[in-house]
Amino acid sequence: MHSPFNLISYNLYNSFEELCEYVVDNLEENKVIGWFQGKSEFGPRALGNRSLLANPTFDNKDHINDNIKHRESWRPYAPIMLESELHNWFNIPKKSSPYMLFNGKLLEEKYGQIPSVTHVDNTARIQTVNEKQNYRMHTLLTTFYKRTNVPILLNTSFNVGGEPIVETPDDAIKTFINSNIDMLVMQDYCCSCQK
């Protein structure tokens, strides 16, 4: 019997910036990305090291709920965004929200622009990122912003229904193979899978 790991093909990028450009190519095509970077996270939320990422300008909540996360349709997704752009998108009396603890209301002129990460009342539970806090996520968000004029991605925990957030590379690969995630980015490797 063949190992499921034989289904994986991958490219190693010598430049993280080039890798981010390729990831953004896929995000612009509305692909869902498994993002596995650095140390694992502890707590109830994915904060940018064990995440599923998607383009927030598509209304893809139902697709992610039904086909990837297998969870209730009413459960919302949150935005991860560049800290420097927080007040250009949200009305919130904070300078930052690095742990996804605060809600803000989308500025009226931004209504409808990021449907997959805003609730029906145009609020969102925001996570902000700066370069010092998470260089890799900041680089990806900056690349996406330069290409789309949107400094935000949909961020949810890297797991599927009933499973804990992935901890190890082995966990990440198994979840990727057995789900409808489109691409896996693990450190400087970009992985695809024949499913």
PDB file of C-alpha atoms in Angstrom:
ATOM      1  CA  MET A   1       0.000   0.000   0.000  1.00  0.00           C
ATOM      2  CA  HIS A   2       1.333   3.436  -0.935  1.00  0.00           C
ATOM      3  CA  SER A   3       1.852   6.106   1.679  1.00  0.00           C
ATOM      4  CA  PRO A   4      -0.493   9.105   1.319  1.00  0.00           C
ATOM      5  CA  PHE A   5       2.632  11.251   1.431  1.00  0.00           C
ATOM      6  CA  ASN A   6       3.433   9.998  -2.098  1.00  0.00           C
ATOM      7  CA  LEU A   7       0.517  12.154  -3.283  1.00  0.00           C
ATOM      8  CA  ILE A   8       2.373  15.344  -2.342  1.00  0.00           C
ATOM      9  CA  SER A   9       4.536  17.342  -4.715  1.00  0.00           C
ATOM     10  CA  TYR A  10       6.396  20.425  -3.558  1.00  0.00           C
ATOM     11  CA  ASN A  11       8.638  23.309  -4.493  1.00  0.00           C
ATOM     12  CA  LEU A  12      11.254  24.821  -2.203  1.00  0.00           C
ATOM     13  CA  TYR A  13      11.566  28.598  -2.507  1.00  0.00           C
ATOM     14  CA  ASN A  14      14.931  30.194  -1.753  1.00  0.00           C
ATOM     15  CA  SER A  15      13.203  33.573  -1.450  1.00  0.00           C
ATOM     16  CA  PHE A  16      10.310  33.931   0.969  1.00  0.00           C
ATOM     17  CA  GLU A  17       9.169  37.005  -0.961  1.00  0.00           C
ATOM     18  CA  GLU A  18       8.865  34.909  -4.142  1.00  0.00           C
ATOM     19  CA  LEU A  19       6.909  32.311  -2.223  1.00  0.00           C
ATOM     20  CA  CYS A  20       4.514  35.020  -1.029  1.00  0.00           C
ATOM     21  CA  GLU A  21       4.012  36.208  -4.605  1.00  0.00           C
ATOM     22  CA  TYR A  22       3.034  32.670  -5.612  1.00  0.00           C
ATOM     23  CA  VAL A  23       0.686  32.322  -2.634  1.00  0.00           C
ATOM     24  CA  VAL A  24      -0.996  35.596  -3.592  1.00  0.00           C
ATOM     25  CA  ASP A  25      -1.417  34.302  -7.164  1.00  0.00           C
ATOM     26  CA  ASN A  26      -3.446  31.470  -5.661  1.00  0.00           C
ATOM     27  CA  LEU A  27      -5.358  33.689  -3.234  1.00  0.00           C
ATOM     28  CA  GLU A  28      -6.409  35.877  -6.162  1.00  0.00           C
ATOM     29  CA  GLU A  29      -7.889  32.712  -7.716  1.00  0.00           C
ATOM     30  CA  ASN A  30      -9.889  32.128  -4.494  1.00  0.00           C
ATOM     31  CA  LYS A  31      -7.795  29.161  -3.368  1.00  0.00           C
ATOM     32  CA  VAL A  32      -7.735  28.174   0.314  1.00  0.00           C
ATOM     33  CA  ILE A  33      -4.198  27.975   1.704  1.00  0.00           C
ATOM     34  CA  GLY A  34      -2.949  25.874   4.596  1.00  0.00           C
ATOM     35  CA  TRP A  35      -0.321  28.046   6.290  1.00  0.00           C
ATOM     36  CA  PHE A  36       2.183  26.319   8.603  1.00  0.00           C
ATOM     37  CA  GLN A  37       5.006  28.531   9.859  1.00  0.00           C
ATOM     38  CA  GLY A  38       7.390  28.575  12.793  1.00  0.00           C
ATOM     39  CA  LYS A  39       6.363  27.648  16.302  1.00  0.00           C
ATOM     40  CA  SER A  40       2.940  26.239  17.065  1.00  0.00           C
ATOM     41  CA  GLU A  41       0.334  28.362  18.787  1.00  0.00           C
ATOM     42  CA  PHE A  42      -1.392  27.815  22.090  1.00  0.00           C
ATOM     43  CA  GLY A  43      -4.929  28.942  22.764  1.00  0.00           C
ATOM     44  CA  PRO A  44      -8.371  29.024  21.172  1.00  0.00           C
ATOM     45  CA  ARG A  45      -7.425  30.922  18.016  1.00  0.00           C
ATOM     46  CA  ALA A  46      -5.063  30.685  15.073  1.00  0.00           C
ATOM     47  CA  LEU A  47      -2.891  33.797  15.049  1.00  0.00           C
ATOM     48  CA  GLY A  48      -0.923  33.312  11.860  1.00  0.00           C
ATOM     49  CA  ASN A  49       1.312  30.260  12.335  1.00  0.00           C
ATOM     50  CA  ARG A  50      -1.266  27.462  11.991  1.00  0.00           C
ATOM     51  CA  SER A  51      -3.898  28.994   9.755  1.00  0.00           C
ATOM     52  CA  LEU A  52      -6.176  28.463   6.824  1.00  0.00           C
ATOM     53  CA  LEU A  53      -6.090  31.599   4.711  1.00  0.00           C
ATOM     54  CA  ALA A  54      -8.406  32.847   1.985  1.00  0.00           C
ATOM     55  CA  ASN A  55      -9.155  35.953  -0.029  1.00  0.00           C
ATOM     56  CA  PRO A  56     -11.715  38.003   1.956  1.00  0.00           C
ATOM     57  CA  THR A  57     -13.087  39.741  -1.130  1.00  0.00           C
ATOM     58  CA  PHE A  58     -14.894  36.544  -2.151  1.00  0.00           C
ATOM     59  CA  ASP A  59     -17.940  35.468  -0.178  1.00  0.00           C
ATOM     60  CA  ASN A  60     -16.570  32.010   0.470  1.00  0.00           C
ATOM     61  CA  LYS A  61     -17.821  31.373   4.029  1.00  0.00           C
ATOM     62  CA  ASP A  62     -20.216  28.637   2.899  1.00  0.00           C
ATOM     63  CA  HIS A  63     -17.535  26.855   0.860  1.00  0.00           C
ATOM     64  CA  ILE A  64     -15.086  26.839   3.781  1.00  0.00           C
ATOM     65  CA  ASN A  65     -17.748  25.823   6.326  1.00  0.00           C
ATOM     66  CA  ASP A  66     -19.279  23.078   4.181  1.00  0.00           C
ATOM     67  CA  ASN A  67     -16.304  21.677   2.282  1.00  0.00           C
ATOM     68  CA  ILE A  68     -13.276  22.260   4.509  1.00  0.00           C
ATOM     69  CA  LYS A  69     -14.101  22.998   8.143  1.00  0.00           C
ATOM     70  CA  HIS A  70     -17.356  20.989   8.259  1.00  0.00           C
ATOM     71  CA  ARG A  71     -18.899  23.277  10.840  1.00  0.00           C
ATOM     72  CA  GLU A  72     -22.108  25.210  11.425  1.00  0.00           C
ATOM     73  CA  SER A  73     -22.942  27.706   8.695  1.00  0.00           C
ATOM     74  CA  TRP A  74     -23.603  30.562  11.113  1.00  0.00           C
ATOM     75  CA  ARG A  75     -20.083  30.593  12.514  1.00  0.00           C
ATOM     76  CA  PRO A  76     -18.139  33.590  11.169  1.00  0.00           C
ATOM     77  CA  TYR A  77     -14.555  33.972  10.047  1.00  0.00           C
ATOM     78  CA  ALA A  78     -12.149  36.643  11.183  1.00  0.00           C
ATOM     79  CA  PRO A  79      -9.825  39.031   9.378  1.00  0.00           C
ATOM     80  CA  ILE A  80      -6.082  39.083   9.888  1.00  0.00           C
ATOM     81  CA  MET A  81      -4.694  42.408   8.706  1.00  0.00           C
ATOM     82  CA  LEU A  82      -1.792  44.810   8.636  1.00  0.00           C
ATOM     83  CA  GLU A  83      -1.766  46.775  11.879  1.00  0.00           C
ATOM     84  CA  SER A  84      -0.809  49.939   9.985  1.00  0.00           C
ATOM     85  CA  GLU A  85      -4.076  49.793   8.005  1.00  0.00           C
ATOM     86  CA  LEU A  86      -6.455  49.145  10.914  1.00  0.00           C
ATOM     87  CA  HIS A  87      -8.084  52.592  11.029  1.00  0.00           C
ATOM     88  CA  ASN A  88      -8.332  52.797   7.243  1.00  0.00           C
ATOM     89  CA  TRP A  89     -10.794  49.879   7.387  1.00  0.00           C
ATOM     90  CA  PHE A  90     -12.344  49.676  10.843  1.00  0.00           C
ATOM     91  CA  ASN A  91     -13.798  51.974  13.466  1.00  0.00           C
ATOM     92  CA  ILE A  92     -12.178  50.649  16.628  1.00  0.00           C
ATOM     93  CA  PRO A  93     -10.799  52.525  19.678  1.00  0.00           C
ATOM     94  CA  LYS A  94      -7.584  50.501  19.697  1.00  0.00           C
ATOM     95  CA  LYS A  95      -4.229  50.896  17.983  1.00  0.00           C
ATOM     96  CA  SER A  96      -3.874  47.155  17.532  1.00  0.00           C
ATOM     97  CA  SER A  97      -5.560  43.815  18.208  1.00  0.00           C
ATOM     98  CA  PRO A  98      -2.817  41.177  18.006  1.00  0.00           C
ATOM     99  CA  TYR A  99      -4.765  38.429  19.786  1.00  0.00           C
ATOM    100  CA  MET A 100      -8.108  38.734  17.988  1.00  0.00           C
ATOM    101  CA  LEU A 101      -9.841  39.966  21.152  1.00  0.00           C
ATOM    102  CA  PHE A 102     -11.635  43.075  19.884  1.00  0.00           C
ATOM    103  CA  ASN A 103     -14.495  43.742  17.500  1.00  0.00           C
ATOM    104  CA  GLY A 104     -14.575  46.708  15.203  1.00  0.00           C
ATOM    105  CA  LYS A 105     -17.075  48.034  12.710  1.00  0.00           C
ATOM    106  CA  LEU A 106     -16.113  48.284   9.071  1.00  0.00           C
ATOM    107  CA  LEU A 107     -15.968  51.839   7.798  1.00  0.00           C
ATOM    108  CA  GLU A 108     -19.061  52.595   5.750  1.00  0.00           C
ATOM    109  CA  GLU A 109     -17.093  53.222   2.567  1.00  0.00           C
ATOM    110  CA  LYS A 110     -15.689  49.693   2.856  1.00  0.00           C
ATOM    111  CA  TYR A 111     -19.062  47.921   3.158  1.00  0.00           C
ATOM    112  CA  GLY A 112     -19.265  44.887   0.886  1.00  0.00           C
ATOM    113  CA  GLN A 113     -15.535  44.759   0.100  1.00  0.00           C
ATOM    114  CA  ILE A 114     -14.561  41.905   2.453  1.00  0.00           C
ATOM    115  CA  PRO A 115     -17.743  39.799   2.784  1.00  0.00           C
ATOM    116  CA  SER A 116     -16.122  36.605   4.045  1.00  0.00           C
ATOM    117  CA  VAL A 117     -14.814  38.237   7.256  1.00  0.00           C
ATOM    118  CA  THR A 118     -17.607  40.606   8.243  1.00  0.00           C
ATOM    119  CA  HIS A 119     -20.850  39.820  10.028  1.00  0.00           C
ATOM    120  CA  VAL A 120     -24.287  40.955   8.886  1.00  0.00           C
ATOM    121  CA  ASP A 121     -23.876  44.111  11.006  1.00  0.00           C
ATOM    122  CA  ASN A 122     -20.524  44.880   9.286  1.00  0.00           C
ATOM    123  CA  THR A 123     -18.463  44.086  12.384  1.00  0.00           C
ATOM    124  CA  ALA A 124     -15.499  41.740  12.665  1.00  0.00           C
ATOM    125  CA  ARG A 125     -13.245  40.279  15.347  1.00  0.00           C
ATOM    126  CA  ILE A 126      -9.956  41.659  14.128  1.00  0.00           C
ATOM    127  CA  GLN A 127      -6.395  40.446  14.390  1.00  0.00           C
ATOM    128  CA  THR A 128      -3.654  42.892  13.522  1.00  0.00           C
ATOM    129  CA  VAL A 129      -0.093  42.008  12.542  1.00  0.00           C
ATOM    130  CA  ASN A 130       3.058  44.074  12.442  1.00  0.00           C
ATOM    131  CA  GLU A 131       6.493  43.148  11.111  1.00  0.00           C
ATOM    132  CA  LYS A 132       8.060  42.629  14.535  1.00  0.00           C
ATOM    133  CA  GLN A 133       5.248  40.423  15.807  1.00  0.00           C
ATOM    134  CA  ASN A 134       5.098  38.068  12.805  1.00  0.00           C
ATOM    135  CA  TYR A 135       7.467  38.835   9.949  1.00  0.00           C
ATOM    136  CA  ARG A 136       6.210  36.085   7.646  1.00  0.00           C
ATOM    137  CA  MET A 137       2.518  36.862   7.972  1.00  0.00           C
ATOM    138  CA  HIS A 138       3.285  40.573   7.666  1.00  0.00           C
ATOM    139  CA  THR A 139       5.184  39.879   4.439  1.00  0.00           C
ATOM    140  CA  LEU A 140       2.303  37.864   3.000  1.00  0.00           C
ATOM    141  CA  LEU A 141      -0.267  40.507   3.967  1.00  0.00           C
ATOM    142  CA  THR A 142       1.921  43.244   2.478  1.00  0.00           C
ATOM    143  CA  THR A 143       2.257  41.302  -0.779  1.00  0.00           C
ATOM    144  CA  PHE A 144      -1.496  40.736  -0.939  1.00  0.00           C
ATOM    145  CA  TYR A 145      -2.118  44.430  -0.189  1.00  0.00           C
ATOM    146  CA  LYS A 146       0.223  45.597  -2.949  1.00  0.00           C
ATOM    147  CA  ARG A 147      -1.575  43.396  -5.467  1.00  0.00           C
ATOM    148  CA  THR A 148      -5.204  43.890  -4.389  1.00  0.00           C
ATOM    149  CA  ASN A 149      -5.326  47.112  -2.341  1.00  0.00           C
ATOM    150  CA  VAL A 150      -6.783  44.996   0.496  1.00  0.00           C
ATOM    151  CA  PRO A 151      -4.506  44.546   3.560  1.00  0.00           C
ATOM    152  CA  ILE A 152      -6.631  41.712   4.941  1.00  0.00           C
ATOM    153  CA  LEU A 153      -6.966  37.940   4.662  1.00  0.00           C
ATOM    154  CA  LEU A 154      -9.514  35.525   6.033  1.00  0.00           C
ATOM    155  CA  ASN A 155      -7.833  33.600   8.861  1.00  0.00           C
ATOM    156  CA  THR A 156      -9.164  30.511  10.584  1.00  0.00           C
ATOM    157  CA  SER A 157      -7.483  27.707  12.458  1.00  0.00           C
ATOM    158  CA  PHE A 158      -5.687  25.028  10.450  1.00  0.00           C
ATOM    159  CA  ASN A 159      -7.926  22.075  11.252  1.00  0.00           C
ATOM    160  CA  VAL A 160     -11.134  20.427  10.121  1.00  0.00           C
ATOM    161  CA  GLY A 161     -14.272  19.671  12.114  1.00  0.00           C
ATOM    162  CA  GLY A 162     -13.680  17.698  15.273  1.00  0.00           C
ATOM    163  CA  GLU A 163      -9.890  17.858  15.015  1.00  0.00           C
ATOM    164  CA  PRO A 164      -7.405  19.978  17.009  1.00  0.00           C
ATOM    165  CA  ILE A 165      -5.324  22.645  15.312  1.00  0.00           C
ATOM    166  CA  VAL A 166      -2.415  21.015  13.498  1.00  0.00           C
ATOM    167  CA  GLU A 167       0.747  20.852  15.565  1.00  0.00           C
ATOM    168  CA  THR A 168       3.390  19.088  13.483  1.00  0.00           C
ATOM    169  CA  PRO A 169       4.342  18.883   9.793  1.00  0.00           C
ATOM    170  CA  ASP A 170       2.880  15.374   9.815  1.00  0.00           C
ATOM    171  CA  ASP A 171      -0.449  16.745  11.082  1.00  0.00           C
ATOM    172  CA  ALA A 172      -0.428  19.466   8.441  1.00  0.00           C
ATOM    173  CA  ILE A 173       0.216  17.068   5.569  1.00  0.00           C
ATOM    174  CA  LYS A 174      -2.427  14.584   6.706  1.00  0.00           C
ATOM    175  CA  THR A 175      -5.023  17.338   7.094  1.00  0.00           C
ATOM    176  CA  PHE A 176      -4.095  18.757   3.696  1.00  0.00           C
ATOM    177  CA  ILE A 177      -4.383  15.383   1.954  1.00  0.00           C
ATOM    178  CA  ASN A 178      -7.709  14.540   3.590  1.00  0.00           C
ATOM    179  CA  SER A 179      -9.447  17.872   3.025  1.00  0.00           C
ATOM    180  CA  ASN A 180     -10.407  20.318   0.296  1.00  0.00           C
ATOM    181  CA  ILE A 181      -7.583  22.726   1.120  1.00  0.00           C
ATOM    182  CA  ASP A 182      -6.061  23.800  -2.198  1.00  0.00           C
ATOM    183  CA  MET A 183      -2.438  24.363  -1.230  1.00  0.00           C
ATOM    184  CA  LEU A 184      -0.137  23.844   1.743  1.00  0.00           C
ATOM    185  CA  VAL A 185       2.646  26.277   2.569  1.00  0.00           C
ATOM    186  CA  MET A 186       5.022  24.864   5.157  1.00  0.00           C
ATOM    187  CA  GLN A 187       7.979  27.104   5.999  1.00  0.00           C
ATOM    188  CA  ASP A 188       9.585  27.720   2.574  1.00  0.00           C
ATOM    189  CA  TYR A 189       7.888  24.781   0.853  1.00  0.00           C
ATOM    190  CA  CYS A 190       4.780  25.084  -1.268  1.00  0.00           C
ATOM    191  CA  CYS A 191       2.941  21.760  -1.537  1.00  0.00           C
ATOM    192  CA  SER A 192       0.250  20.539  -3.885  1.00  0.00           C
ATOM    193  CA  CYS A 193      -1.592  17.244  -3.880  1.00  0.00           C
ATOM    194  CA  GLN A 194      -3.207  14.859  -6.354  1.00  0.00           C
ATOM    195  CA  LYS A 195      -6.561  14.273  -4.668  1.00  0.00           C
TER     196      LYS A 195
END
